[in-house]
Coordinates of C-alpha atoms in Angstrom, one line a residue:
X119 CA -57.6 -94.2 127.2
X120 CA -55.9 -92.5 129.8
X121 CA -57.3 -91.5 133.1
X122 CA -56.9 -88.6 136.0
X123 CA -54.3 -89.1 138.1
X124 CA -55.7 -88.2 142.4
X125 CA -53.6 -87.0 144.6
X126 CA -55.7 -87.2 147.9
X127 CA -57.3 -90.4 147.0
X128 CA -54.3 -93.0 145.6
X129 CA -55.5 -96.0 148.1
X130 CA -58.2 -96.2 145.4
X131 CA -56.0 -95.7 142.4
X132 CA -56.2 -98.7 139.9
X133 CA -52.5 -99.2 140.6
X134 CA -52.3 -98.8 144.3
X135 CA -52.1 -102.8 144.6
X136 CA -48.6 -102.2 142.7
X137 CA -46.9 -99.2 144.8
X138 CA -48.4 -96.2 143.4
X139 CA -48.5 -93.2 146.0
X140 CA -49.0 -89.6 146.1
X141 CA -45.0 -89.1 145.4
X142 CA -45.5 -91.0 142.1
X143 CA -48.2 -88.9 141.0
X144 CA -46.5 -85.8 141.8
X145 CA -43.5 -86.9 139.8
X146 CA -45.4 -88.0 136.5
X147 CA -47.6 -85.1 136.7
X148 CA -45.4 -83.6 133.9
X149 CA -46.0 -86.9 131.8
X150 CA -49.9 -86.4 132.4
X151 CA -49.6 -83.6 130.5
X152 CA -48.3 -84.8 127.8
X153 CA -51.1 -87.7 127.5
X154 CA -48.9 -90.1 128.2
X155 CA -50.3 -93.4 131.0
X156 CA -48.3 -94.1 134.4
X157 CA -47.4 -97.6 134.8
X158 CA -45.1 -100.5 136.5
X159 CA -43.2 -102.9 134.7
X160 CA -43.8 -106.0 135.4
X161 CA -41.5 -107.7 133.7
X162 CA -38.7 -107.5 130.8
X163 CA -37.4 -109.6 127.9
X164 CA -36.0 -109.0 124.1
X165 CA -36.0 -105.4 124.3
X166 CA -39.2 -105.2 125.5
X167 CA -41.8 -105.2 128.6
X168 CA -44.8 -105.4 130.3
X169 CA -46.4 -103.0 132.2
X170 CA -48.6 -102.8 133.9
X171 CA -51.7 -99.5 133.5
X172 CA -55.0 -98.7 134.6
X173 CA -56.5 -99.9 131.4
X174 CA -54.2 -103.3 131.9
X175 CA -51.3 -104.9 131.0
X176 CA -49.5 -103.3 128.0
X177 CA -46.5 -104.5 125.8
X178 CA -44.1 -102.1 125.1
X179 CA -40.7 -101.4 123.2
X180 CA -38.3 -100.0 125.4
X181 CA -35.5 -98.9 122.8
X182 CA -36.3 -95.3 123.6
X183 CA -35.1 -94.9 126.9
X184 CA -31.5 -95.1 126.3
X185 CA -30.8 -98.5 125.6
X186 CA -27.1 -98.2 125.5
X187 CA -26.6 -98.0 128.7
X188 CA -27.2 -100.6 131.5
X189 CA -27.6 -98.6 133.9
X190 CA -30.6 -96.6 132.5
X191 CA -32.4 -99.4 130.8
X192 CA -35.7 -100.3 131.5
X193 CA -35.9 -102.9 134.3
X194 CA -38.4 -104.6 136.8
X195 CA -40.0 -102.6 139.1
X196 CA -39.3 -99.6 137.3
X197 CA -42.7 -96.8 137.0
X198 CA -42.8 -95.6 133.8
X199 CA -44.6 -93.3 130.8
X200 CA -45.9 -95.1 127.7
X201 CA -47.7 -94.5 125.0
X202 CA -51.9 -94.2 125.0
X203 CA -51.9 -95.4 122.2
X204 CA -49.9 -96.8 119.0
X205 CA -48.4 -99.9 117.1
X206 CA -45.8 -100.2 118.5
X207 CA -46.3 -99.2 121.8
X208 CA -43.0 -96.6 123.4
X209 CA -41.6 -96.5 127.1
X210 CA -41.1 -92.6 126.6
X211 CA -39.8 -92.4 130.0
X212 CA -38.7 -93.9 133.3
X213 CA -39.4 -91.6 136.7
X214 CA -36.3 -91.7 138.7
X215 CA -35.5 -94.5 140.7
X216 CA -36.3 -94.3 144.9
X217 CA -33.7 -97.6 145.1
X218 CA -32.1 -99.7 143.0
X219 CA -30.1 -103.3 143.9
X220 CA -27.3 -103.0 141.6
X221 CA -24.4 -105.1 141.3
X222 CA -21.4 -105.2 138.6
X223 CA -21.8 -107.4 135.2
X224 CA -19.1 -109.8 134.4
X225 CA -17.9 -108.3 131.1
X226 CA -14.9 -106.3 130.9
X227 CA -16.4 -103.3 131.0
X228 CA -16.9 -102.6 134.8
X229 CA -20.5 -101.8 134.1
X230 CA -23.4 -102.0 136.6
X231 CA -26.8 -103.9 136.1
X232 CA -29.8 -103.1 137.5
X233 CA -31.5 -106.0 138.6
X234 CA -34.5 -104.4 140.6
X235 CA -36.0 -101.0 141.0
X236 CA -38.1 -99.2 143.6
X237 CA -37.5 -101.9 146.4
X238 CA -38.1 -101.5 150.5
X239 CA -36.9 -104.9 151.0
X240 CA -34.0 -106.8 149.7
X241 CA -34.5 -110.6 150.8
X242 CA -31.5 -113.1 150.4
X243 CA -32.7 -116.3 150.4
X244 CA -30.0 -118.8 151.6
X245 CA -30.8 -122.0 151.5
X246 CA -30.1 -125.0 154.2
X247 CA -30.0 -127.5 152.0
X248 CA -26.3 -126.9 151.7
X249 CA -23.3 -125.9 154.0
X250 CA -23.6 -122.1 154.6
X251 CA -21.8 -119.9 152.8
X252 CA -21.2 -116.8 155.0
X253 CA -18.6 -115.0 152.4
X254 CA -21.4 -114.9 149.2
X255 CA -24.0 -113.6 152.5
X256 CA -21.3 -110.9 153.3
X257 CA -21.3 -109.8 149.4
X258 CA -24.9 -110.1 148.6
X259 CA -25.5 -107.7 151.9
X260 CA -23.1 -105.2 151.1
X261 CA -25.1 -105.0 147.9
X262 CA -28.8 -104.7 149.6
X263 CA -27.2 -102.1 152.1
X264 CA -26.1 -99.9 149.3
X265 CA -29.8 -99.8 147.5
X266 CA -30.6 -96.2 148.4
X267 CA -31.1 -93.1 146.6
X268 CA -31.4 -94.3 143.3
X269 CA -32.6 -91.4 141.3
X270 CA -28.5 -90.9 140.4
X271 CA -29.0 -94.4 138.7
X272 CA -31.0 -92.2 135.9
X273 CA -28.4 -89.6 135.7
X274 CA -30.2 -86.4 137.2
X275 CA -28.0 -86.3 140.0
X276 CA -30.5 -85.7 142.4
X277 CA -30.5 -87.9 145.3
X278 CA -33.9 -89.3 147.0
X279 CA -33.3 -88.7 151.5
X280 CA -35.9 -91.0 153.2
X281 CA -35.9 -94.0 150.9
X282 CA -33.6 -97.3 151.9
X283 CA -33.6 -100.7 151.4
X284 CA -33.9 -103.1 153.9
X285 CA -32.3 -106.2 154.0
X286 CA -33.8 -109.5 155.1
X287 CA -32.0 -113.0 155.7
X288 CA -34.3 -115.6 155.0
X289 CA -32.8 -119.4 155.7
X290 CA -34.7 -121.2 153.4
X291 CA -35.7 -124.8 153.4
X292 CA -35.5 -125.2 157.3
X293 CA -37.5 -128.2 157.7
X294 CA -34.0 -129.8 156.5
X295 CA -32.8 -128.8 159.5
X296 CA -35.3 -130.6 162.2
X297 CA -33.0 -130.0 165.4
X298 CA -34.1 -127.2 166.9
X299 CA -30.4 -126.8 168.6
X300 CA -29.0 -126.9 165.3
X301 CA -30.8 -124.4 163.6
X302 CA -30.4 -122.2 166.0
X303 CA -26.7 -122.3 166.2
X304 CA -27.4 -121.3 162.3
X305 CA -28.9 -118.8 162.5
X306 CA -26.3 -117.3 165.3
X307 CA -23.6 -117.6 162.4
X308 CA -25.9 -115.8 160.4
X309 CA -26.4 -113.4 163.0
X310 CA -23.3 -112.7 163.2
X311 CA -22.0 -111.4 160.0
X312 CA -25.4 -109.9 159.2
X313 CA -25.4 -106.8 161.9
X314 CA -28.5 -105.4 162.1
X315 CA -30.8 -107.7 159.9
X316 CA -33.1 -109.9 160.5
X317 CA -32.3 -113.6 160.2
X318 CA -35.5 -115.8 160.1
X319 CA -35.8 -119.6 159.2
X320 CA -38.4 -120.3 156.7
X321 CA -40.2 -123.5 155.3
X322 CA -41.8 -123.6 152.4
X323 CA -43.3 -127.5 153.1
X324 CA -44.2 -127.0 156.9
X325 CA -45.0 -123.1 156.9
X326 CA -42.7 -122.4 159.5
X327 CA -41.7 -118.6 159.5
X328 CA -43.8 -118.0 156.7
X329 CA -46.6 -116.1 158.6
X330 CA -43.8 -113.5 159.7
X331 CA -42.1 -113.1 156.3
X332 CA -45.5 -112.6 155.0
X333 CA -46.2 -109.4 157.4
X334 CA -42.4 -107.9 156.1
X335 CA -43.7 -108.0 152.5
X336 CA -46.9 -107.3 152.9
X337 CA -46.2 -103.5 152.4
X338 CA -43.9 -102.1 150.1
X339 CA -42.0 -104.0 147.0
X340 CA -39.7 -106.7 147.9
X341 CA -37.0 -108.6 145.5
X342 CA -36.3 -112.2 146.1
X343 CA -31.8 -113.2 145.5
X344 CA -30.0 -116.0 146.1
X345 CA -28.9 -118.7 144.3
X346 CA -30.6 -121.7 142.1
X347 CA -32.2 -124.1 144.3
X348 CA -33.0 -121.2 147.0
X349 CA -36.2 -121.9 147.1
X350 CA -37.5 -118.3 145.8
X351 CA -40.2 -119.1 143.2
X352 CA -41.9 -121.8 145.8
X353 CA -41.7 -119.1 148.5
X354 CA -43.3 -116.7 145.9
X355 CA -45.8 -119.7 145.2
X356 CA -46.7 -120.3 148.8
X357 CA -47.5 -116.1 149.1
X358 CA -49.4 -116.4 146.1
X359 CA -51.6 -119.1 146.9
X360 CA -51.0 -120.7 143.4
X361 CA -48.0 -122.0 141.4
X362 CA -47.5 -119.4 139.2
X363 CA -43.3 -119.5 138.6
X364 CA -42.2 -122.7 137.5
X365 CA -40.0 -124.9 139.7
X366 CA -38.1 -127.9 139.9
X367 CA -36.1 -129.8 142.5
X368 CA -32.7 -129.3 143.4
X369 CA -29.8 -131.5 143.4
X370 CA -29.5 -133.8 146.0
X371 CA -25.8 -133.7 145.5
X372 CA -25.6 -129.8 146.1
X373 CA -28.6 -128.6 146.3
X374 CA -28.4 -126.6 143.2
X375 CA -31.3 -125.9 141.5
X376 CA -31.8 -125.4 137.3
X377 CA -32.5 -121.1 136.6
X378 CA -36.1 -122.1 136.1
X379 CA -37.1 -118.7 136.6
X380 CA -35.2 -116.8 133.8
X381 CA -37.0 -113.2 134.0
X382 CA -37.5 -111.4 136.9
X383 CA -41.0 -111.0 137.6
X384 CA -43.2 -108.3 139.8
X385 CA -46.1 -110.1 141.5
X386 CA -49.2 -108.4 143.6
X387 CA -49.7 -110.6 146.3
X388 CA -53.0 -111.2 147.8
X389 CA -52.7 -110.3 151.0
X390 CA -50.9 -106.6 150.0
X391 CA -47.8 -105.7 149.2
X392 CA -45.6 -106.4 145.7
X393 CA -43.0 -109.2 145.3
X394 CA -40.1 -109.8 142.2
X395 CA -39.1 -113.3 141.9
X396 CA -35.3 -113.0 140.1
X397 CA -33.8 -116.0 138.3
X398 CA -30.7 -117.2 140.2
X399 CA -27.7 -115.8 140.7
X400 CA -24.3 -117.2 140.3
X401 CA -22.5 -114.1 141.2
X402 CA -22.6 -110.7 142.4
X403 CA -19.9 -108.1 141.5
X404 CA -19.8 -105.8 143.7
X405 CA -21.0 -102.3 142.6
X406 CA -20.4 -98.7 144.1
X407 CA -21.1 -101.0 147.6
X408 CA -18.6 -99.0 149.7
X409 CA -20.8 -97.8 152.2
X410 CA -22.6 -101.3 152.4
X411 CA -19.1 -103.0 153.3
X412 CA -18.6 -100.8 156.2
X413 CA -22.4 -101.6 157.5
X414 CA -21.8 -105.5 156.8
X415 CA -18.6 -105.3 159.1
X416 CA -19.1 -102.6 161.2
X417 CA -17.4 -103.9 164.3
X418 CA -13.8 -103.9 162.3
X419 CA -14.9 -100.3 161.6
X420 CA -15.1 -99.8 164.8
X421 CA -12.5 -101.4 166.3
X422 CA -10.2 -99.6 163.4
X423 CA -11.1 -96.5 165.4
X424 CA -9.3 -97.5 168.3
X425 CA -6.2 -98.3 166.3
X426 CA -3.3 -96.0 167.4
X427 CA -2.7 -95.0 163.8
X428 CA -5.4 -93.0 161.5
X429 CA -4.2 -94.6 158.6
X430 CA -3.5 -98.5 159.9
X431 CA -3.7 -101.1 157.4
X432 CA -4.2 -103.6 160.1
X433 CA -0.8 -106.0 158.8
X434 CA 1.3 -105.3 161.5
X435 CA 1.5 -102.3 163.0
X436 CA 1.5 -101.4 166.5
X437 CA -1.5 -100.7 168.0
X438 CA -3.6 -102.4 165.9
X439 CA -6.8 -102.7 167.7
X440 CA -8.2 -105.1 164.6
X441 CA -5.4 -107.0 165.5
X442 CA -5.9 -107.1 169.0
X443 CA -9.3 -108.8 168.8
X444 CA -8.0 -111.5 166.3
X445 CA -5.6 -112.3 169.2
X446 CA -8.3 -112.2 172.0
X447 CA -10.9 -114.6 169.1
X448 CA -13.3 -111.0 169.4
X449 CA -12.9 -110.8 165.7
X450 CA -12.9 -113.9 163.7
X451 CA -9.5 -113.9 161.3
X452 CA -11.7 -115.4 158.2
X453 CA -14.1 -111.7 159.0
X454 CA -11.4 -109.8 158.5
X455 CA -10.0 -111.5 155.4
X456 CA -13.3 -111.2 154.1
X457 CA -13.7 -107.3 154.6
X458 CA -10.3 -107.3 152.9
X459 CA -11.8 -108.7 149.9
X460 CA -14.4 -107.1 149.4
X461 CA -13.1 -103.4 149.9
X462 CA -10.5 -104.2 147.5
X463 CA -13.0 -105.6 145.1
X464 CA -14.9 -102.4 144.9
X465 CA -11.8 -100.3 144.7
X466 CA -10.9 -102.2 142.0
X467 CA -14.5 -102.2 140.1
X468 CA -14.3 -97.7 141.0
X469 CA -10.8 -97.4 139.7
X470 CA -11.9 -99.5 136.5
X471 CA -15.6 -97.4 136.5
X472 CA -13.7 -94.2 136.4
X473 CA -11.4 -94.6 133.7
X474 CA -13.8 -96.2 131.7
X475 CA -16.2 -92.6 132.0
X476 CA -13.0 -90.8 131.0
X477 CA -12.7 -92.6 128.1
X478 CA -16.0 -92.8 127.0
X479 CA -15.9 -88.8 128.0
X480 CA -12.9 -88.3 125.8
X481 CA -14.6 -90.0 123.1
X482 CA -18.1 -87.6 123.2
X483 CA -15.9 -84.8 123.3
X484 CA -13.6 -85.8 120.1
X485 CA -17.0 -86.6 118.4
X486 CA -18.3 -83.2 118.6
X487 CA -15.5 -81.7 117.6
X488 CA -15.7 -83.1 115.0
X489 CA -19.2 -82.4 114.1
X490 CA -18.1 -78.5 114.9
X491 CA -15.1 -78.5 112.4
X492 CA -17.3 -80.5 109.7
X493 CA -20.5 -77.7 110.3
X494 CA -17.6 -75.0 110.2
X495 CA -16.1 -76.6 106.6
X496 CA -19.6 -76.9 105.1
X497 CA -20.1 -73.4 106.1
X498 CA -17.4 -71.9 104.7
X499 CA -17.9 -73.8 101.8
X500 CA -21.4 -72.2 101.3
X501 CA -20.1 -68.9 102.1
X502 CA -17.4 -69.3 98.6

């Protein structure tokens, strides 16, 4: 059974608790039409999902929507058409994406996965259990401050103005951490290579920082990354007021944790707003993060202003203001080799992107001519 879809009146929508607003019913108004039911996955596995409707949680197949393509698959967080009705159940269609945290997949083919959908805040979760490691924060934040616009992510074109991403830091596990000097000489490090954002220590076993990370997320959808052993599934516990993801201690020897969460998971919480718990990551490719590099290290932008040459390279050139602040201690050398990596990274992963669209371009185009000459040939055959 489907059901009307109000425009003035979404705080008393059925799916309100999961995001739904007066933009989301304008977009699937076309999708009304057709009889089909608005709803939010809540989760994916095995080709398909759950999402979640006014009449419930439905399970659903999700080989319709393109499933060739990883960047257009269904994912978590995604809002979505499905079937009324029917064994099996069909995602017909996904509305475009506001934001999307993307980074690259491991295989050779330089292709982007999708790893959460519809977010407003991206929070890293780095854990103090272990020695801080300020290059993976660089990466992983060059990532969140690329997740805007994402309706290009489902191949329209059409980019989304007003809807970003924010990043949080959260340092996780800080009752490890029980001088008060120390932790804050932490979370100055983090400070540092994470302009902008908002660094805030976090303890799952004494509540500290909880009450303040609680008030972020309490509007708006926010993922949960970081590594195993972050501490992301208790966090989601503590919000939750129940253990609902499974976990299980880390290391003592590293303070790595087992991938006990091994689907990413969109959870109401109770006291307002929506949270996806990820499984942990080992890496993060860098994907289309350009922009996010030069917000993660926007003081060697800066400085590179000043250089006397437009095009410096910052190796040895005269004038160099990046240089220059190495040799005053401004700019930190292991920053700079950092932003070094990283750009060339992503060059790398667009250079590789690009050919592989011409390729595949090349390939569509060779494929209907071939079609065209073998309609042509049974043509002319009917015709003698």
């Amino acid at each position: 059974m489907s059901f009307p879809i109000p425009h003035l009146s979404t705080p008393s929508h059925p799916l309100a608790p999961y995001g739904w607003d007066d933009g989301w019913a304008d977009t699937f108004a076309p999708y009304a039409e057709q009889g089909l039911l608005p709803g939010r996955v809540v989760r994916v596995d095995r080709g398909q999902c759950d999402v979640v409707t006014a009449d419930g949680v439905l399970r659903a197949d999700t080989a319709f929507v393109v499933p060739r393509d990883p960047m257009r698959i269904v994912c978590t967080g995604d809002w979505a058409a499905v079937d009324p009705d029917g064994d099996p159940r069909f995602v017909r269609a996904l509305l475009p994406r506001r934001t999307a945290f993307v980074r690259s997949t491991s295989s050779q083919r330089s292709e982007g996965q999708v790893l959460a959908t519809n977010i407003d805040h991206v929070v890293i979760c780095v854990p103090l259990a272990v020695e801080l490691d300020l290059g993976r924060l660089e990466r992983f934040l060059a990532l969140a401050m690329s997740s805007t616009t994402g309706d290009a992510l489902l191949g329209d074109g059409t980019p989304s103005p007003g809807y970003e991403a924010h990043p949080l830091v959260l340092l996780t596990k800080a009752d490890l951490v029980p001088d008060a000097v120390t932790l804050s000489h932490l979370v100055e490090d983090v400070e540092r290579v994470a302009p902008g954002v908002q660094v805030l220590p976090v303890s799952s076993a004494t509540g500290e920082g909880l009450d303040v990370f609680g008030a972020i997320v309490g509007s708006g959808t926010s993922v949960l990354l970081g590594i195993s052993g972050a501490g992301k599934s208790t966090l989601a516990n503590t919000l939750l007021g129940e253990d609902v993801m499974d976990v299980r201690a880390a290391r003592d020897v590293d303070g790595k944790g087992r991938h006990t969460t091994t689907t990413r998971n969109l959870l109401v919480l109770p006291g307002g707003g929506v949270l996806i718990d990820t499984p942990g990551l080992r890496g993060v490719g860098l994907w289309d993060a350009e922009a996010g590099v030069g917000q993660v290290f926007s003081e060697i932008e800066d400085l590179a202003g000043r250089c006397r040459f437009h095009d410096c390279a910052h190796v040895s050139e005269p004038g160099c203001a990046v240089l220059g602040a190495i040799e005053d201690g401004s700019l930190p050398e292991r920053r700079l080799d950092s932003y070094r990596k990283l750009l060339r990274e992503n060059h790398r992963i667009a250079a590789k992107t690009d050919a592989r669209l011409r390729t595949e371009t090349l390939r569509e185009w060779k494929r209907r001519g071939a079609e065209g000459r073998a309609a042509m040939a049974a043509k002319r055959g009917r015709a003698g």
